Coordinates of C-alpha atoms in Angstrom, one line a residue:
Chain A
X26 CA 116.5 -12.0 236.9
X27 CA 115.9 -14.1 234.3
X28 CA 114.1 -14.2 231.0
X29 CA 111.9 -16.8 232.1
X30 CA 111.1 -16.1 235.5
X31 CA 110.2 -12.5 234.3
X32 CA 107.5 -13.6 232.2
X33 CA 106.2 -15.7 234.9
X34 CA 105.8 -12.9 237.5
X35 CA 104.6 -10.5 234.5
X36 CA 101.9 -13.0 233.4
X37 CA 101.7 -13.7 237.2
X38 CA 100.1 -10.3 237.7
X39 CA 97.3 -10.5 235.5
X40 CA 96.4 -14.7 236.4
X41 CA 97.6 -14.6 239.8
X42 CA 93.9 -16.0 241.6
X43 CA 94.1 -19.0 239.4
X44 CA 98.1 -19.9 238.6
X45 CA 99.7 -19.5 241.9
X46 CA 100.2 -22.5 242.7
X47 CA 102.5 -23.1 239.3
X48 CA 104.6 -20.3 240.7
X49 CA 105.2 -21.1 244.3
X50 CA 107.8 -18.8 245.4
X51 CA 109.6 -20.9 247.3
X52 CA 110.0 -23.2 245.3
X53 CA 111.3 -21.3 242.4
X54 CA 114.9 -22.1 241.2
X55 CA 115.7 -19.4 239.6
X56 CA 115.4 -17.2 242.9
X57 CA 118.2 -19.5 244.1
X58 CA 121.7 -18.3 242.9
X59 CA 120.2 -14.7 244.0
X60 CA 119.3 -15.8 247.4
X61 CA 122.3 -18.1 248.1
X62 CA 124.6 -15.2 247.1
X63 CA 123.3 -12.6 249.2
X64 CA 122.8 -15.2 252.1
X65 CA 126.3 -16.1 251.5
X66 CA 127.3 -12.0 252.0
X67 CA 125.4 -10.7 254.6
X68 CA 125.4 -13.9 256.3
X69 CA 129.1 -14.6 256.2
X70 CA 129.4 -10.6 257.3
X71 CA 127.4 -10.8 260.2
X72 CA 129.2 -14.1 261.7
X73 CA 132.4 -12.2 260.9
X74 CA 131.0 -9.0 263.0
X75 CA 129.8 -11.6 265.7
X76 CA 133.2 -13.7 265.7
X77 CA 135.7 -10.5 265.6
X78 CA 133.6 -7.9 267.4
X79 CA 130.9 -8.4 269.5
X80 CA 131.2 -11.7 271.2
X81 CA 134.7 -11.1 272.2
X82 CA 133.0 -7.9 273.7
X83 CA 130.0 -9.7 275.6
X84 CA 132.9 -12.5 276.6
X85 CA 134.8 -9.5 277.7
X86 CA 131.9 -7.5 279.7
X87 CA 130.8 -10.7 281.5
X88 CA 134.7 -11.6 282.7
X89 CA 135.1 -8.3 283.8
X90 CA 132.1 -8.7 285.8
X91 CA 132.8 -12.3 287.0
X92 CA 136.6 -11.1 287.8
X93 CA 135.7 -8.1 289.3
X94 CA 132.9 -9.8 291.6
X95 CA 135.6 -12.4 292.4
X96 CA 137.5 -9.4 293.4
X97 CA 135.4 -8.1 295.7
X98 CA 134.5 -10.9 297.3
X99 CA 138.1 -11.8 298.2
X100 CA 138.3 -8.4 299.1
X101 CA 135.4 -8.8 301.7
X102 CA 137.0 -11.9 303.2
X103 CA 140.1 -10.0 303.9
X104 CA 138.4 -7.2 305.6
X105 CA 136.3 -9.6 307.7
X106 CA 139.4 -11.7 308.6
X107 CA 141.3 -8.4 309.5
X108 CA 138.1 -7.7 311.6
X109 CA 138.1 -10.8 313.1
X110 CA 142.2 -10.4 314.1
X111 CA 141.1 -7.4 315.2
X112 CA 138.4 -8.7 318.1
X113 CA 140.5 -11.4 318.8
X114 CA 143.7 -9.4 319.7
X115 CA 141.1 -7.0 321.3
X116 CA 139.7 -10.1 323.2
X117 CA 143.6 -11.0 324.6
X118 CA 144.5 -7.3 325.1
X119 CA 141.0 -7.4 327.5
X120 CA 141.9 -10.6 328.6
X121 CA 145.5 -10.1 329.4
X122 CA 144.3 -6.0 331.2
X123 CA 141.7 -8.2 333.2
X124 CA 144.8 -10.9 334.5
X125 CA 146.8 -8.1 335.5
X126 CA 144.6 -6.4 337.4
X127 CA 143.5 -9.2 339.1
X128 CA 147.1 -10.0 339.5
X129 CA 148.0 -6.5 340.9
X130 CA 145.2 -6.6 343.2
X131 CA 146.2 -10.3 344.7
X132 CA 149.9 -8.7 345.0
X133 CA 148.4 -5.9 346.9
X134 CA 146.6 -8.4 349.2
X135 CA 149.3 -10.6 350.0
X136 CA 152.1 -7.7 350.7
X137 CA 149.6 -6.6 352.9
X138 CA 149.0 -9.6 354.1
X139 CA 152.6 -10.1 354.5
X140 CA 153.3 -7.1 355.9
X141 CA 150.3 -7.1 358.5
X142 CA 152.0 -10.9 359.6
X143 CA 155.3 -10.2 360.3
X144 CA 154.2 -7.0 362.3
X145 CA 152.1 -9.6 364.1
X146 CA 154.7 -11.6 364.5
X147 CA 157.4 -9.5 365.7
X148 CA 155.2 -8.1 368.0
X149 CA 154.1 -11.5 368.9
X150 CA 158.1 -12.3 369.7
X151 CA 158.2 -9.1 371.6
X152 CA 155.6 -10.6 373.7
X153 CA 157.0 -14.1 374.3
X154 CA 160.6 -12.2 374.7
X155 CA 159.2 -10.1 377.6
X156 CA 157.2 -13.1 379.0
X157 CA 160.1 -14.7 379.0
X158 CA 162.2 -12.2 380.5
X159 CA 159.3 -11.7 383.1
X160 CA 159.0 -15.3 383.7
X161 CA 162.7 -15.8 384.0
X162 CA 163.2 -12.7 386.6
X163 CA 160.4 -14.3 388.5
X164 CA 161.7 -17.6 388.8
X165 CA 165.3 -15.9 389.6
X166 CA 163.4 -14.1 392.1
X167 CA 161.4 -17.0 393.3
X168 CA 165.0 -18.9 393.9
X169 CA 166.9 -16.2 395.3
X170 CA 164.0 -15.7 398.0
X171 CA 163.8 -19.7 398.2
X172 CA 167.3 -19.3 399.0
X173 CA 167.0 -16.9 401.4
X174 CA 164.2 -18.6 402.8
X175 CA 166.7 -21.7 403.4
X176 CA 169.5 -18.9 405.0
X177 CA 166.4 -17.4 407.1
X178 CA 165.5 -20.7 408.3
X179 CA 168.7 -21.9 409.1
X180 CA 169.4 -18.9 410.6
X181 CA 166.0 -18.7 412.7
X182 CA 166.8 -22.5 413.4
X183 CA 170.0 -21.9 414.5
X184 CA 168.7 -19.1 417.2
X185 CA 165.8 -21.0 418.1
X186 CA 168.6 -23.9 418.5
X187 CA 170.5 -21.4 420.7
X188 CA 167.3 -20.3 422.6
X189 CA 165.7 -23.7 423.6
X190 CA 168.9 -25.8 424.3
X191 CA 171.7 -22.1 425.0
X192 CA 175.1 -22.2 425.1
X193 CA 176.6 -21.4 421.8
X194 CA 175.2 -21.3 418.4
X195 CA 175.3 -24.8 416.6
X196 CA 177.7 -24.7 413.2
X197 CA 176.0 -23.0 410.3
X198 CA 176.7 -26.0 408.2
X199 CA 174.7 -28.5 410.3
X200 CA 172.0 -26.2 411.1
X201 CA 171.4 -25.6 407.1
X202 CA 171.7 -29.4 406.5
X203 CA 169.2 -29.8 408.4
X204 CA 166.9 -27.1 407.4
X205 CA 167.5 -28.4 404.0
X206 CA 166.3 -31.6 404.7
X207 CA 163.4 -30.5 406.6
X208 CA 162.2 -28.3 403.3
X209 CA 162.5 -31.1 400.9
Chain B
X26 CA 100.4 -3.2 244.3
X27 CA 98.6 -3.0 247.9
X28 CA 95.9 -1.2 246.5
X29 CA 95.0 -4.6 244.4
X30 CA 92.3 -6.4 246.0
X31 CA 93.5 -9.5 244.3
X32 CA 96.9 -9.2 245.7
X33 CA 95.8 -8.0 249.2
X34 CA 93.9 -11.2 249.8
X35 CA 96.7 -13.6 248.4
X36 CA 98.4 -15.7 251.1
X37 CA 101.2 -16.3 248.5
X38 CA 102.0 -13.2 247.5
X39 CA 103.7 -12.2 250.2
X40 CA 106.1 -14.6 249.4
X41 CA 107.1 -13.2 245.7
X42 CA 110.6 -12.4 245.4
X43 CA 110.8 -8.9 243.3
X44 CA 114.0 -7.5 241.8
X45 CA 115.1 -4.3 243.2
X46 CA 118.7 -3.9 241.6
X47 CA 118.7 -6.1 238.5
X48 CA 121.9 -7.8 238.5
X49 CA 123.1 -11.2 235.5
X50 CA 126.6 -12.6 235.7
X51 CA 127.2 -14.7 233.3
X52 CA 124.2 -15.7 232.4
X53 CA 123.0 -16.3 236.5
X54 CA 120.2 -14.2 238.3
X55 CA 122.0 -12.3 241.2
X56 CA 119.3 -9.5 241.5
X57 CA 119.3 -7.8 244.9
X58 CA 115.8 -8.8 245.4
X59 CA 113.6 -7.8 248.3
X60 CA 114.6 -11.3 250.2
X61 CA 118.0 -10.0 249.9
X62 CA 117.0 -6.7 250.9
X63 CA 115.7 -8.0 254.3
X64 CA 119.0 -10.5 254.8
X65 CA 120.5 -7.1 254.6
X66 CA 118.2 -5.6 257.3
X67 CA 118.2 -8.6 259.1
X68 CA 121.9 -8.4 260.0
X69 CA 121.8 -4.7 260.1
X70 CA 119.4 -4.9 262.9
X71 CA 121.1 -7.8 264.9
X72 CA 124.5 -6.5 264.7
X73 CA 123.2 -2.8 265.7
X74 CA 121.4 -4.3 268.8
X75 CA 124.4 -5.8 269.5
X76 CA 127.2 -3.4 268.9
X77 CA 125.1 -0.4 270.4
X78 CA 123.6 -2.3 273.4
X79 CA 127.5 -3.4 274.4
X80 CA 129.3 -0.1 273.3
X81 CA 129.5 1.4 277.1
X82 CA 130.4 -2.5 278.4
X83 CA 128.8 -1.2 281.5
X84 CA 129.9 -3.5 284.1
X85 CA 126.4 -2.6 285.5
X86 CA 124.5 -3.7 282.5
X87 CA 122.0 -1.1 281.2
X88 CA 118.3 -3.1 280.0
X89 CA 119.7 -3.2 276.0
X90 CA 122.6 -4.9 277.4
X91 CA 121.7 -7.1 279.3
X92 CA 119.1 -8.5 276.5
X93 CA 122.4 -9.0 274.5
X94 CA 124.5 -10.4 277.6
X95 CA 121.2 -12.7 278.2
X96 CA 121.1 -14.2 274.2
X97 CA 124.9 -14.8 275.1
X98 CA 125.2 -16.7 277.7
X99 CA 121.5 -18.2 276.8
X100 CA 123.2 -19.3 273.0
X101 CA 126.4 -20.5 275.5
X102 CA 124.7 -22.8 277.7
X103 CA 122.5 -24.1 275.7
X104 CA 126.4 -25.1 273.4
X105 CA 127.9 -26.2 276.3
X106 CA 124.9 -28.3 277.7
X107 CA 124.7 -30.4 273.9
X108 CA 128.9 -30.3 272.9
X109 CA 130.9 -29.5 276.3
X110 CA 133.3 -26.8 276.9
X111 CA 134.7 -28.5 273.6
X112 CA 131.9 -27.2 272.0
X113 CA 132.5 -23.4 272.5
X114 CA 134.7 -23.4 269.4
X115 CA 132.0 -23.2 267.5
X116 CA 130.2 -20.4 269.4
X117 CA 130.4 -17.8 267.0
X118 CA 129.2 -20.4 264.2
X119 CA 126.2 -20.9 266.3
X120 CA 125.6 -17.6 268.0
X121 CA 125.4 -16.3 264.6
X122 CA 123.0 -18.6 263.0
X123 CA 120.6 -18.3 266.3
X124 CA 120.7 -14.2 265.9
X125 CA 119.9 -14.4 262.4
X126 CA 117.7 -17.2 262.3
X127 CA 115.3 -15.2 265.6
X128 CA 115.8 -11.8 263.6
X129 CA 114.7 -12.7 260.8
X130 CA 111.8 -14.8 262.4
X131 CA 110.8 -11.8 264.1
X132 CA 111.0 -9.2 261.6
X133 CA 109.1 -10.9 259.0
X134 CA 106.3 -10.3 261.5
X135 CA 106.3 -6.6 261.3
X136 CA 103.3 -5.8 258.3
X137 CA 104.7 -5.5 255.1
X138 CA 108.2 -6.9 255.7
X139 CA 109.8 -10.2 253.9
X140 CA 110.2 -13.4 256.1
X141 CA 113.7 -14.9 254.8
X142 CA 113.5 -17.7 256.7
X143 CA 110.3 -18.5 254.5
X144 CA 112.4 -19.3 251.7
X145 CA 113.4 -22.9 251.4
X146 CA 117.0 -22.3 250.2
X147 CA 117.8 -19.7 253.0
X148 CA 116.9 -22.7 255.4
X149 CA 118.6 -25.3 253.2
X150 CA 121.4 -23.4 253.3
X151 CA 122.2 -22.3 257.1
X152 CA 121.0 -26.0 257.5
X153 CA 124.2 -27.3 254.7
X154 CA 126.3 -25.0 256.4
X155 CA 126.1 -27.0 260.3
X156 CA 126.2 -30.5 258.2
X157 CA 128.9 -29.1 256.5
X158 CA 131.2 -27.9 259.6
X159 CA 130.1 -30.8 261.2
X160 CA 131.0 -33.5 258.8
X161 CA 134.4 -31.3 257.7
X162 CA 135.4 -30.8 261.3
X163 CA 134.2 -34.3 261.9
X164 CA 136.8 -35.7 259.3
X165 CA 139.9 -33.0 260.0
X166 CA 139.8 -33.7 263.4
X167 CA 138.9 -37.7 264.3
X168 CA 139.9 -39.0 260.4
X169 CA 138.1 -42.7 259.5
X170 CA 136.9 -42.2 263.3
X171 CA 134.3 -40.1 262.5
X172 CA 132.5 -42.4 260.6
X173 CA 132.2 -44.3 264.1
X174 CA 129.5 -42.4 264.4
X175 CA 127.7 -44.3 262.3
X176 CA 128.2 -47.6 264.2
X177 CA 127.1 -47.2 267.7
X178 CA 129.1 -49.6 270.4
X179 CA 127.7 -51.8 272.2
X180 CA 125.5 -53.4 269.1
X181 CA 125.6 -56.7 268.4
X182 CA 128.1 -57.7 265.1
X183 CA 124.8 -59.2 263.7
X184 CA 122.6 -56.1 263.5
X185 CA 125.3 -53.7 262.7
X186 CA 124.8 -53.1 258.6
X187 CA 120.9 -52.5 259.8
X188 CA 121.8 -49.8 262.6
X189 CA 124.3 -48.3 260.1
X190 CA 122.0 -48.5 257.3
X191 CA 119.7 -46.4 259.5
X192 CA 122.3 -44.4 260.6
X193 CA 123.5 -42.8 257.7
X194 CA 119.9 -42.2 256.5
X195 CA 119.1 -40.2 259.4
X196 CA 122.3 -38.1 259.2
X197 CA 121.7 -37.5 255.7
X198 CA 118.2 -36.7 256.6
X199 CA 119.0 -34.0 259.0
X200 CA 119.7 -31.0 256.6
X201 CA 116.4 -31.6 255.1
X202 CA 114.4 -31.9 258.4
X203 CA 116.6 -29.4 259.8
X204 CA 115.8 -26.5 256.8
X205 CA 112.2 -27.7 256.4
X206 CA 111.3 -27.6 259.5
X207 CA 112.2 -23.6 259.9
X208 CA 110.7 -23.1 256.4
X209 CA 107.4 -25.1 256.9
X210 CA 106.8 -22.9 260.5
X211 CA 107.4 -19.6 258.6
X212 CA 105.8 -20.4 255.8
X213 CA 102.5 -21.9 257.2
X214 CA 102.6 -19.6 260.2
X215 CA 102.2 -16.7 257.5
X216 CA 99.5 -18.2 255.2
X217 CA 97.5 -18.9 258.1
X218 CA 98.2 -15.4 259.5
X219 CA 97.2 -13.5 255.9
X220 CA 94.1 -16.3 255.2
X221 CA 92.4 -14.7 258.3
X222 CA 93.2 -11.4 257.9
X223 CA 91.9 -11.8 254.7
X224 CA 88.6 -13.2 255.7
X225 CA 88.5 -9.7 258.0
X226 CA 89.2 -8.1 254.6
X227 CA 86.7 -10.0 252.7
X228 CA 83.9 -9.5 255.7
X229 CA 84.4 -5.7 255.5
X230 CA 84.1 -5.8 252.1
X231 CA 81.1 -7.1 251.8
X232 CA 80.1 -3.5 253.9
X233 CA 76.9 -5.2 255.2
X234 CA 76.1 -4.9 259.2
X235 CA 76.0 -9.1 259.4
X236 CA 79.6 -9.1 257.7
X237 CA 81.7 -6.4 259.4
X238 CA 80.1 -8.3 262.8
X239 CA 81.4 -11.5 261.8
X240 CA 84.9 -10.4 260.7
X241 CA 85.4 -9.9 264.5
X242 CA 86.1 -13.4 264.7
X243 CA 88.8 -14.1 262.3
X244 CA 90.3 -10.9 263.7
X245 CA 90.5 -12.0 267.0
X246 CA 92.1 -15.3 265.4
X247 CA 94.4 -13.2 263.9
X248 CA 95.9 -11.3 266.8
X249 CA 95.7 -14.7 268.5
X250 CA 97.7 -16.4 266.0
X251 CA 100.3 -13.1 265.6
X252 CA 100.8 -14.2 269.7
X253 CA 101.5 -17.6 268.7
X254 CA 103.6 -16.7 265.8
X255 CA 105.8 -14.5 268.3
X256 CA 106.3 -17.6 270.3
X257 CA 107.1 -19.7 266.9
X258 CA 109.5 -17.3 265.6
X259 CA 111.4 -17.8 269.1
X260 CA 110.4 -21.2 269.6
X261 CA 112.1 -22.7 265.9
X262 CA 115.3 -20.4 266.1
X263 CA 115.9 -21.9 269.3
X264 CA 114.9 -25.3 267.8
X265 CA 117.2 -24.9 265.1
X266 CA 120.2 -23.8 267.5
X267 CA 119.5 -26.8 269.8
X268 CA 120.1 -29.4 266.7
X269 CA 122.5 -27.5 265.6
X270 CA 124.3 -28.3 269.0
X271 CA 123.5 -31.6 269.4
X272 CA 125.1 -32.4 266.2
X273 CA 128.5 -30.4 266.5
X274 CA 128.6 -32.5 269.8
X275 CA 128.1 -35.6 267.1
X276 CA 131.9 -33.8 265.2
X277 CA 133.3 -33.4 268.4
X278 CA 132.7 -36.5 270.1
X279 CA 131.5 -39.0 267.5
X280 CA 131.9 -42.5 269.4
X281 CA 128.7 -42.6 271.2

């Protein structure tokens, strides 16, 4: 402190009421040097505290935080997309289980189908086969007894020949002729 | 000393500076003083908060810090917002100067304790250290370009010495307005403060029933005004921090 200012602040004591204003504080120089020095040191050691310690620190915290809610969000999309590959392939594996059955099932039906139709229709051929037979046996029954009808008429002609006019039996084959034009 | 009735009524006494450690280089008064005594406890108090709130670096923040992760990022937008990402150079510069500048503010509200940001030269000081960066980092990094800051574009040729003229006045003026500004708030905020606390003084004195009734009043004022002097203390180391801002974006980006 210096010699002067001491005196002021020593007389300062005793006239203070009345000589403040000669001695505003702030305004007193040779306060200066002291101020500006100790400014200078604690001022110049707390921006090298903030610059080397603790901002990097809060810079630090708040990346951590940032990175590791980055992190977990990604993380969260990945689960949900594995989910979401996990319902679809759920949805196909249904959908797929769903086509096959209904696939089995129309199999089924049709073989049985299938199966059921050519029974039908082999029995259906058994049918027309014996029809057929039937129908054939009858019509070769119906022309071997048309036949004989012809022989039985020619022969009944010929006797009834032999009975109206007598004497001998007219020839066969003129007595069928005849009979065979008579049928027709 | 409080014991003097004198003293305890003086709004300007709060501002003496007294020697604790007597201390003359060569011929120059270096005395750790009380001022310097509370620069001392201002930065012990700021960087304490600080390094003890952070020391778990809780990814969870506990409440202590998450006040200091708040006055970070709150000291690193309001950069970013004035000077870019460009800006964020200068963080620590700024950071620094808010911390102090609030701490100080706050503490010389606590009864009994010295406001260094009352002091004219402390102001003038933090105030010639942002001209200072800005006009050195002005020059180192755009040269003769810096001084287009001084000529905005876009004026006409004509008017151009006027605009300049008033140009370089108002960037010389800004350490002054920037340092009296913080000084004049401090200062008046605590005369005003101790001229009504002395009235409540004076009142009770007096020891008569009509006195000690009427020093309610300028009590009430004063708790009112210690509010208001909360919100000041804030309110001008955020003022301070903003300017600041605005002209380290005038170094970094001096064309208009």
């Amino acid at each position: 402190m210096s010699n002067t200012h001491g005196e002021q602040l020593s007389t300062g004591t005793v006239a203070h009421g009345g000589g403040a204003e000669a001695n505003f504080p702030p305004f007193d120089g040779a306060t200066f040097p002291s101020q500006l020095l100790w400014l200078a040191i604690t001022f110049g050691f707390f921006y090298f505290l903030m610059a080397k310690v603790v901002l990097p620190r809060i810079g630090g915290i708040l990346e951590d935080r940032r990175d590791r809610i980055a992190g977990d969000m990604a993380e969260a999309s990945r689960l949900k997309q594995e989910t979401d590959a996990a319902i679809a392939s759920y949805e196909q594996a249904l959908a797929d289980a769903r086509r096959h059955a209904g696939k089995l099932a129309s199999d089924a039906r049709d073989k049985a189908k299938s199966e059921s139709e050519v029974a039908r229709n082999k029995a259906e051929e058994e049918l027309t086969a014996k029809l057929s037979m039937a129908e054939e046996r009858i019509e070769k029954i119906k022309r071997e007894s048309m036949d004989q009808v012809g022989e039985i008429a020619a022969d009944t002609t010929g006797e009834l020949v032999k009975a109206l006019i007598g004497g001998r039996t007219p020839a066969k084959a003129v007595v069928s002729k005849a009979v065979d034009a008579a049928l027709k | 000393m409080a014991g003097n009735p004198e003293k305890a009524i003086d709004p300007i006494h709060q501002f003496h500076i007294n020697d604790i450690i007597s201390l003359n280089i060569a011929g120059i008064d270096f005395s750790f003083t009380n001022a310097a005594l509370f620069m001392v406890v201002t930065v012990a108090v700021a960087a304490l908060f600080l390094l003890l709130s952070t020391n778990r670096r809780g990814l969870v923040p506990s409440r202590m810090q998450l006040l200091a992760e708040m006055s970070y990022e709150f000291v690193a937008s309001t950069l970013r917002g004035a000077a870019g990402n460009d800006g964020m150079r200068f963080f620590p510069l700024v950071f620094s100067l808010f911390m102090f500048v609030f701490v100080a503010n706050l503490l010389g509200l606590v009864p009994y304790f010295y406001t260094v940001t009352s002091q004219i030269i402390v102001t003038f000081a933090l105030a010639m250290l942002v001209i200072g960066t800005v006009t050195v980092y002005g020059f180192f990094k755009h040269g003769f370009g810096f001084l287009k800051l001084f000529v905005p574009s876009g004026v006409p040729a004509g008017v151009i010495p006027l605009v300049s003229a008033i140009e370089v006045i108002s960037f010389l003026s800004r350490p002054v307005s920037l340092s009296v500004r913080l000084f004049a708030n401090m200062l008046a905020g605590h005369i005003t403060l101790k001229v009504f606390a002395g009235f409540v003084v004076m009142l009770t004195a007096s020891a008569s029933a009509l006195g000690i009734g009427a020093a309610i009043m300028p009590l009430a004022l004063t708790v009112a005004l210690t509010a208001l002097e909360f919100l000041v203390a804030f309110l001008q180391a955020y003022v301070f921090t903003v300017l600041t801002c605005m002209y380290l974006a005038d170094a970094l980006h001096p064309s208009h």
